[in-house]
């Protein structure tokens, strides 16, 4: 479903601020893969997502989505097939628009504006049903402005927006990290439910090592712009967090600088 071939990205090349954020990274995701991604701060995780989503063009290499070369495709065109959630609940939705308006916008993503029809009773009912499934009582608040919702409620609606038209790929960048623990757990469970139901090919960045093993079918560890571990199958199913930490130490020749990672 997704293929990265020798992808490299350097910020501020040939200057004192040069950052090699991705170095010759190759990765293939099968249809339905759910990959968790871990690594310390600055490892290149978000840059990997930005490269796939088209936030910038990569310096070299190729990116293929479902067989189509999207290396030079503009970000808004990729967005028709790629759903994305960021850490900040404020980033995914328009605060001055209602829940219903935000969902309508997401629902019409990828439909040429000249073909867009107003949202009818049938769609409204479908939105209500989807919202009810979130279990947050939002189905009775369709006319509420997004800006009035809590962070967790917004992330849940953003997740719904990203998946209301099933994307070919879902990118989750620490999308529960800014939420309180109970809400984070709720949104994480919801994510797993939706991904499993629609069999969406998914990549999820998390700083929670336990979550990286509990979710999905494959775990990738990044360090210094490279992939240093790629674990799946039987090897992964018997792995513990301390195994993971030991492997990180061994591969990167350093301790995890990131206390967050150990604490969670
Ligand atoms: N837009 C950007 N401009 C300049 N440098 C960037 C930019 N985005 C990321 N970087 C740099 O690239 C490296 C990888 O960053 P990032 O992908 O955000 O790491 P992670 O998400 O793993 O914490 C870091 O050194 C970071 O400072
Ligand atoms: Mg990041």
CSV table of C-alpha atoms in Angstrom, one decimal, residues 27-262:
chain,number,residue,atom,x,y,z
A,27,UNK,CA,10.0,0.9,3.9
A,28,UNK,CA,7.1,-1.1,2.5
A,29,UNK,CA,3.7,-1.4,4.1
A,30,UNK,CA,1.3,-4.1,3.1
A,31,UNK,CA,-2.4,-3.4,2.8
A,32,UNK,CA,-3.9,-3.5,6.3
A,33,UNK,CA,-0.6,-3.1,8.1
A,34,UNK,CA,-0.8,-1.2,11.4
A,35,UNK,CA,2.7,0.0,12.2
A,36,UNK,CA,3.7,1.7,15.4
A,37,UNK,CA,6.7,4.0,15.3
A,38,UNK,CA,9.0,4.9,18.2
A,39,UNK,CA,12.2,6.8,18.7
A,40,UNK,CA,13.7,9.7,20.7
A,41,UNK,CA,13.1,13.4,20.0
A,42,UNK,CA,14.4,14.5,16.6
A,43,UNK,CA,14.7,10.9,15.3
A,44,UNK,CA,12.8,11.9,12.1
A,45,UNK,CA,9.4,10.4,12.9
A,46,UNK,CA,7.3,13.4,12.1
A,47,UNK,CA,9.5,14.2,9.1
A,48,UNK,CA,8.7,10.8,7.8
A,49,UNK,CA,5.0,11.6,8.0
A,50,UNK,CA,5.5,15.0,6.5
A,51,UNK,CA,7.3,13.4,3.6
A,52,UNK,CA,4.5,10.9,3.0
A,53,UNK,CA,1.8,13.6,3.4
A,54,UNK,CA,3.6,16.0,1.0
A,55,UNK,CA,4.3,18.8,3.4
A,56,UNK,CA,7.5,19.3,1.4
A,57,UNK,CA,9.2,17.5,-1.4
A,58,UNK,CA,11.9,15.0,-0.5
A,59,UNK,CA,15.5,15.5,-1.8
A,60,UNK,CA,15.8,12.1,-3.3
A,61,UNK,CA,14.0,8.8,-3.5
A,62,UNK,CA,10.4,7.8,-4.4
A,63,UNK,CA,7.1,7.4,-2.5
A,64,UNK,CA,4.4,5.2,-3.9
A,65,UNK,CA,0.9,4.9,-2.5
A,66,UNK,CA,-1.2,2.0,-3.7
A,67,UNK,CA,1.1,1.6,-6.7
A,68,UNK,CA,0.9,5.3,-7.7
A,69,UNK,CA,4.1,7.4,-7.6
A,70,UNK,CA,3.2,10.4,-5.4
A,71,UNK,CA,6.7,11.7,-5.0
A,72,UNK,CA,5.8,15.0,-6.8
A,73,UNK,CA,2.1,15.1,-6.0
A,74,UNK,CA,0.9,18.2,-4.1
A,75,UNK,CA,-0.1,17.7,-0.5
A,76,UNK,CA,-3.8,18.6,-1.0
A,77,UNK,CA,-4.1,15.9,-3.7
A,78,UNK,CA,-2.5,13.3,-1.4
A,79,UNK,CA,-4.9,14.3,1.4
A,80,UNK,CA,-7.7,12.7,-0.6
A,81,UNK,CA,-6.2,9.3,0.2
A,82,UNK,CA,-4.2,10.1,3.4
A,83,UNK,CA,-5.9,10.8,6.7
A,84,UNK,CA,-3.8,12.5,9.3
A,85,UNK,CA,-4.0,13.3,13.0
A,86,UNK,CA,-1.5,15.5,14.9
A,87,UNK,CA,-0.7,15.8,18.6
A,88,UNK,CA,-2.5,19.2,18.9
A,89,UNK,CA,-6.3,18.7,19.0
A,90,UNK,CA,-6.6,22.3,17.7
A,91,UNK,CA,-4.9,21.5,14.4
A,92,UNK,CA,-7.3,19.1,12.8
A,93,UNK,CA,-10.6,21.0,12.7
A,94,UNK,CA,-12.0,24.5,12.0
A,95,UNK,CA,-13.0,25.9,15.4
A,96,UNK,CA,-15.6,28.3,14.2
A,97,UNK,CA,-17.5,25.7,12.2
A,98,UNK,CA,-19.9,23.2,13.8
A,99,UNK,CA,-19.3,19.5,14.2
A,100,UNK,CA,-21.7,18.9,11.3
A,101,UNK,CA,-20.0,21.4,9.0
A,102,UNK,CA,-16.6,19.9,9.8
A,103,UNK,CA,-17.9,16.4,9.0
A,104,UNK,CA,-19.5,17.6,5.8
A,105,UNK,CA,-16.2,19.1,4.7
A,106,UNK,CA,-14.4,15.9,5.5
A,107,UNK,CA,-17.1,13.8,3.8
A,108,UNK,CA,-16.8,15.9,0.6
A,109,UNK,CA,-13.0,15.7,0.5
A,110,UNK,CA,-11.9,14.5,-2.9
A,111,UNK,CA,-15.2,15.4,-4.6
A,112,UNK,CA,-14.8,18.0,-7.3
A,113,UNK,CA,-16.6,21.2,-6.0
A,114,UNK,CA,-18.9,21.3,-9.1
A,115,UNK,CA,-20.2,17.8,-8.2
A,116,UNK,CA,-20.8,18.6,-4.5
A,117,UNK,CA,-24.3,18.3,-3.3
A,118,UNK,CA,-25.7,19.6,-0.1
A,119,UNK,CA,-25.7,17.2,2.8
A,120,UNK,CA,-29.1,15.6,3.0
A,121,UNK,CA,-31.1,13.8,5.7
A,122,UNK,CA,-29.4,10.5,4.8
A,123,UNK,CA,-25.9,11.9,5.4
A,124,UNK,CA,-27.0,13.7,8.5
A,125,UNK,CA,-28.3,10.4,10.0
A,126,UNK,CA,-25.0,8.7,9.0
A,127,UNK,CA,-23.0,11.4,10.9
A,128,UNK,CA,-25.3,11.0,13.9
A,129,UNK,CA,-24.7,7.2,13.9
A,130,UNK,CA,-21.0,7.7,13.6
A,131,UNK,CA,-20.9,10.2,16.4
A,132,UNK,CA,-23.0,8.0,18.6
A,133,UNK,CA,-20.4,5.2,18.2
A,134,UNK,CA,-17.8,7.5,19.7
A,135,UNK,CA,-19.7,7.2,23.0
A,136,UNK,CA,-19.2,10.9,23.9
A,137,UNK,CA,-22.7,12.2,23.5
A,138,UNK,CA,-21.7,14.3,20.5
A,139,UNK,CA,-24.6,13.0,18.3
A,140,UNK,CA,-26.9,15.5,20.1
A,141,UNK,CA,-24.4,18.4,19.6
A,142,UNK,CA,-24.1,18.5,15.8
A,143,UNK,CA,-24.7,22.3,15.7
A,144,UNK,CA,-22.0,22.9,18.4
A,145,UNK,CA,-18.9,24.8,17.2
A,146,UNK,CA,-15.8,22.6,17.3
A,147,UNK,CA,-14.0,25.2,19.3
A,148,UNK,CA,-16.2,24.5,22.3
A,149,UNK,CA,-15.3,20.9,22.6
A,150,UNK,CA,-12.6,19.4,24.9
A,151,UNK,CA,-9.3,18.2,23.5
A,152,UNK,CA,-10.4,14.6,23.6
A,153,UNK,CA,-13.7,15.3,21.9
A,154,UNK,CA,-12.0,17.2,19.2
A,155,UNK,CA,-9.5,14.4,18.6
A,156,UNK,CA,-12.3,11.9,18.4
A,157,UNK,CA,-14.1,14.0,15.8
A,158,UNK,CA,-10.9,14.6,13.9
A,159,UNK,CA,-10.4,10.9,13.8
A,160,UNK,CA,-13.9,10.5,12.5
A,161,UNK,CA,-13.2,13.2,9.8
A,162,UNK,CA,-10.0,11.4,8.8
A,163,UNK,CA,-11.8,8.1,8.3
A,164,UNK,CA,-15.3,9.0,7.3
A,165,UNK,CA,-14.2,8.4,3.7
A,166,UNK,CA,-11.9,5.4,4.2
A,167,UNK,CA,-8.3,6.6,3.5
A,168,UNK,CA,-5.7,4.4,1.9
A,169,UNK,CA,-3.4,5.4,4.7
A,170,UNK,CA,-3.9,6.8,8.1
A,171,UNK,CA,-1.0,8.8,9.8
A,172,UNK,CA,-1.3,9.3,13.6
A,173,UNK,CA,1.4,11.5,15.1
A,174,UNK,CA,1.2,11.1,18.9
A,175,UNK,CA,-2.5,12.0,18.6
A,176,UNK,CA,-3.3,11.0,22.2
A,177,UNK,CA,-0.2,12.6,23.8
A,178,UNK,CA,-1.8,15.9,24.7
A,179,UNK,CA,-4.9,14.3,26.3
A,180,UNK,CA,-5.3,13.4,29.9
A,181,UNK,CA,-4.7,9.7,30.6
A,182,UNK,CA,-8.3,8.6,30.7
A,183,UNK,CA,-9.3,10.5,27.5
A,184,UNK,CA,-6.1,9.3,25.8
A,185,UNK,CA,-7.1,5.7,26.6
A,186,UNK,CA,-10.6,6.3,25.2
A,187,UNK,CA,-9.3,7.8,21.9
A,188,UNK,CA,-6.6,5.1,21.6
A,189,UNK,CA,-9.3,2.4,21.9
A,190,UNK,CA,-11.5,4.2,19.4
A,191,UNK,CA,-8.6,4.4,17.0
A,192,UNK,CA,-8.0,0.7,17.2
A,193,UNK,CA,-11.7,0.0,16.7
A,194,UNK,CA,-12.0,2.1,13.6
A,195,UNK,CA,-8.7,0.9,12.1
A,196,UNK,CA,-9.7,-2.7,12.6
A,197,UNK,CA,-13.2,-2.3,11.3
A,198,UNK,CA,-12.2,-0.6,8.1
A,199,UNK,CA,-8.8,-2.5,7.8
A,200,UNK,CA,-7.0,0.8,7.3
A,201,UNK,CA,-3.3,0.7,6.6
A,202,UNK,CA,-2.0,2.8,9.5
A,203,UNK,CA,1.2,4.3,10.9
A,204,UNK,CA,1.1,5.6,14.5
A,205,UNK,CA,3.9,7.5,16.2
A,206,UNK,CA,3.8,7.0,19.9
A,207,UNK,CA,6.2,7.7,22.8
A,208,UNK,CA,4.5,5.0,24.8
A,209,UNK,CA,6.6,1.9,24.4
A,210,UNK,CA,3.9,-0.4,25.8
A,211,UNK,CA,1.4,1.0,23.4
A,212,UNK,CA,3.9,0.5,20.6
A,213,UNK,CA,3.8,-3.2,21.3
A,214,UNK,CA,0.1,-3.5,22.2
A,215,UNK,CA,-1.2,-1.9,19.0
A,216,UNK,CA,-0.8,-3.0,15.5
A,217,UNK,CA,1.2,-5.8,13.9
A,218,UNK,CA,4.6,-4.2,13.4
A,219,UNK,CA,6.9,-1.9,15.3
A,220,UNK,CA,9.5,0.4,13.8
A,221,UNK,CA,12.2,2.3,15.7
A,222,UNK,CA,13.9,5.3,14.3
A,223,UNK,CA,17.1,7.1,15.3
A,224,UNK,CA,19.1,9.8,13.5
A,225,UNK,CA,16.9,9.7,10.4
A,226,UNK,CA,17.2,6.0,9.9
A,227,UNK,CA,15.1,2.9,10.7
A,228,UNK,CA,17.1,0.9,13.3
A,229,UNK,CA,14.5,-1.7,14.1
A,230,UNK,CA,11.6,-3.3,12.2
A,231,UNK,CA,9.9,-6.0,14.2
A,232,UNK,CA,6.8,-8.1,13.4
A,233,UNK,CA,5.4,-11.6,13.7
A,234,UNK,CA,6.4,-14.1,16.3
A,235,UNK,CA,9.5,-12.0,17.3
A,236,UNK,CA,7.3,-9.1,18.2
A,237,UNK,CA,4.6,-11.0,20.0
A,238,UNK,CA,7.0,-12.1,22.7
A,239,UNK,CA,8.8,-8.8,23.1
A,240,UNK,CA,8.6,-6.7,26.3
A,241,UNK,CA,9.3,-3.0,26.8
A,242,UNK,CA,12.6,-3.8,28.5
A,243,UNK,CA,13.6,-6.0,25.4
A,244,UNK,CA,12.8,-3.0,23.3
A,245,UNK,CA,14.9,-0.7,25.4
A,246,UNK,CA,17.8,-3.1,25.3
A,247,UNK,CA,17.5,-3.3,21.5
A,248,UNK,CA,17.5,0.4,21.2
A,249,UNK,CA,20.6,0.7,23.4
A,250,UNK,CA,22.4,-1.9,21.3
A,251,UNK,CA,21.5,-0.5,17.9
A,252,UNK,CA,21.9,3.2,18.6
A,253,UNK,CA,24.8,2.9,21.0
A,254,UNK,CA,23.1,5.2,23.4
A,255,UNK,CA,20.4,5.3,26.1
A,256,UNK,CA,17.0,6.7,25.3
A,257,UNK,CA,17.4,10.4,26.0
A,258,UNK,CA,13.7,10.7,26.3
A,259,UNK,CA,12.3,10.3,29.9
A,260,UNK,CA,8.8,10.5,28.6
A,261,UNK,CA,9.3,7.2,26.8
A,262,UNK,CA,10.4,5.4,29.9
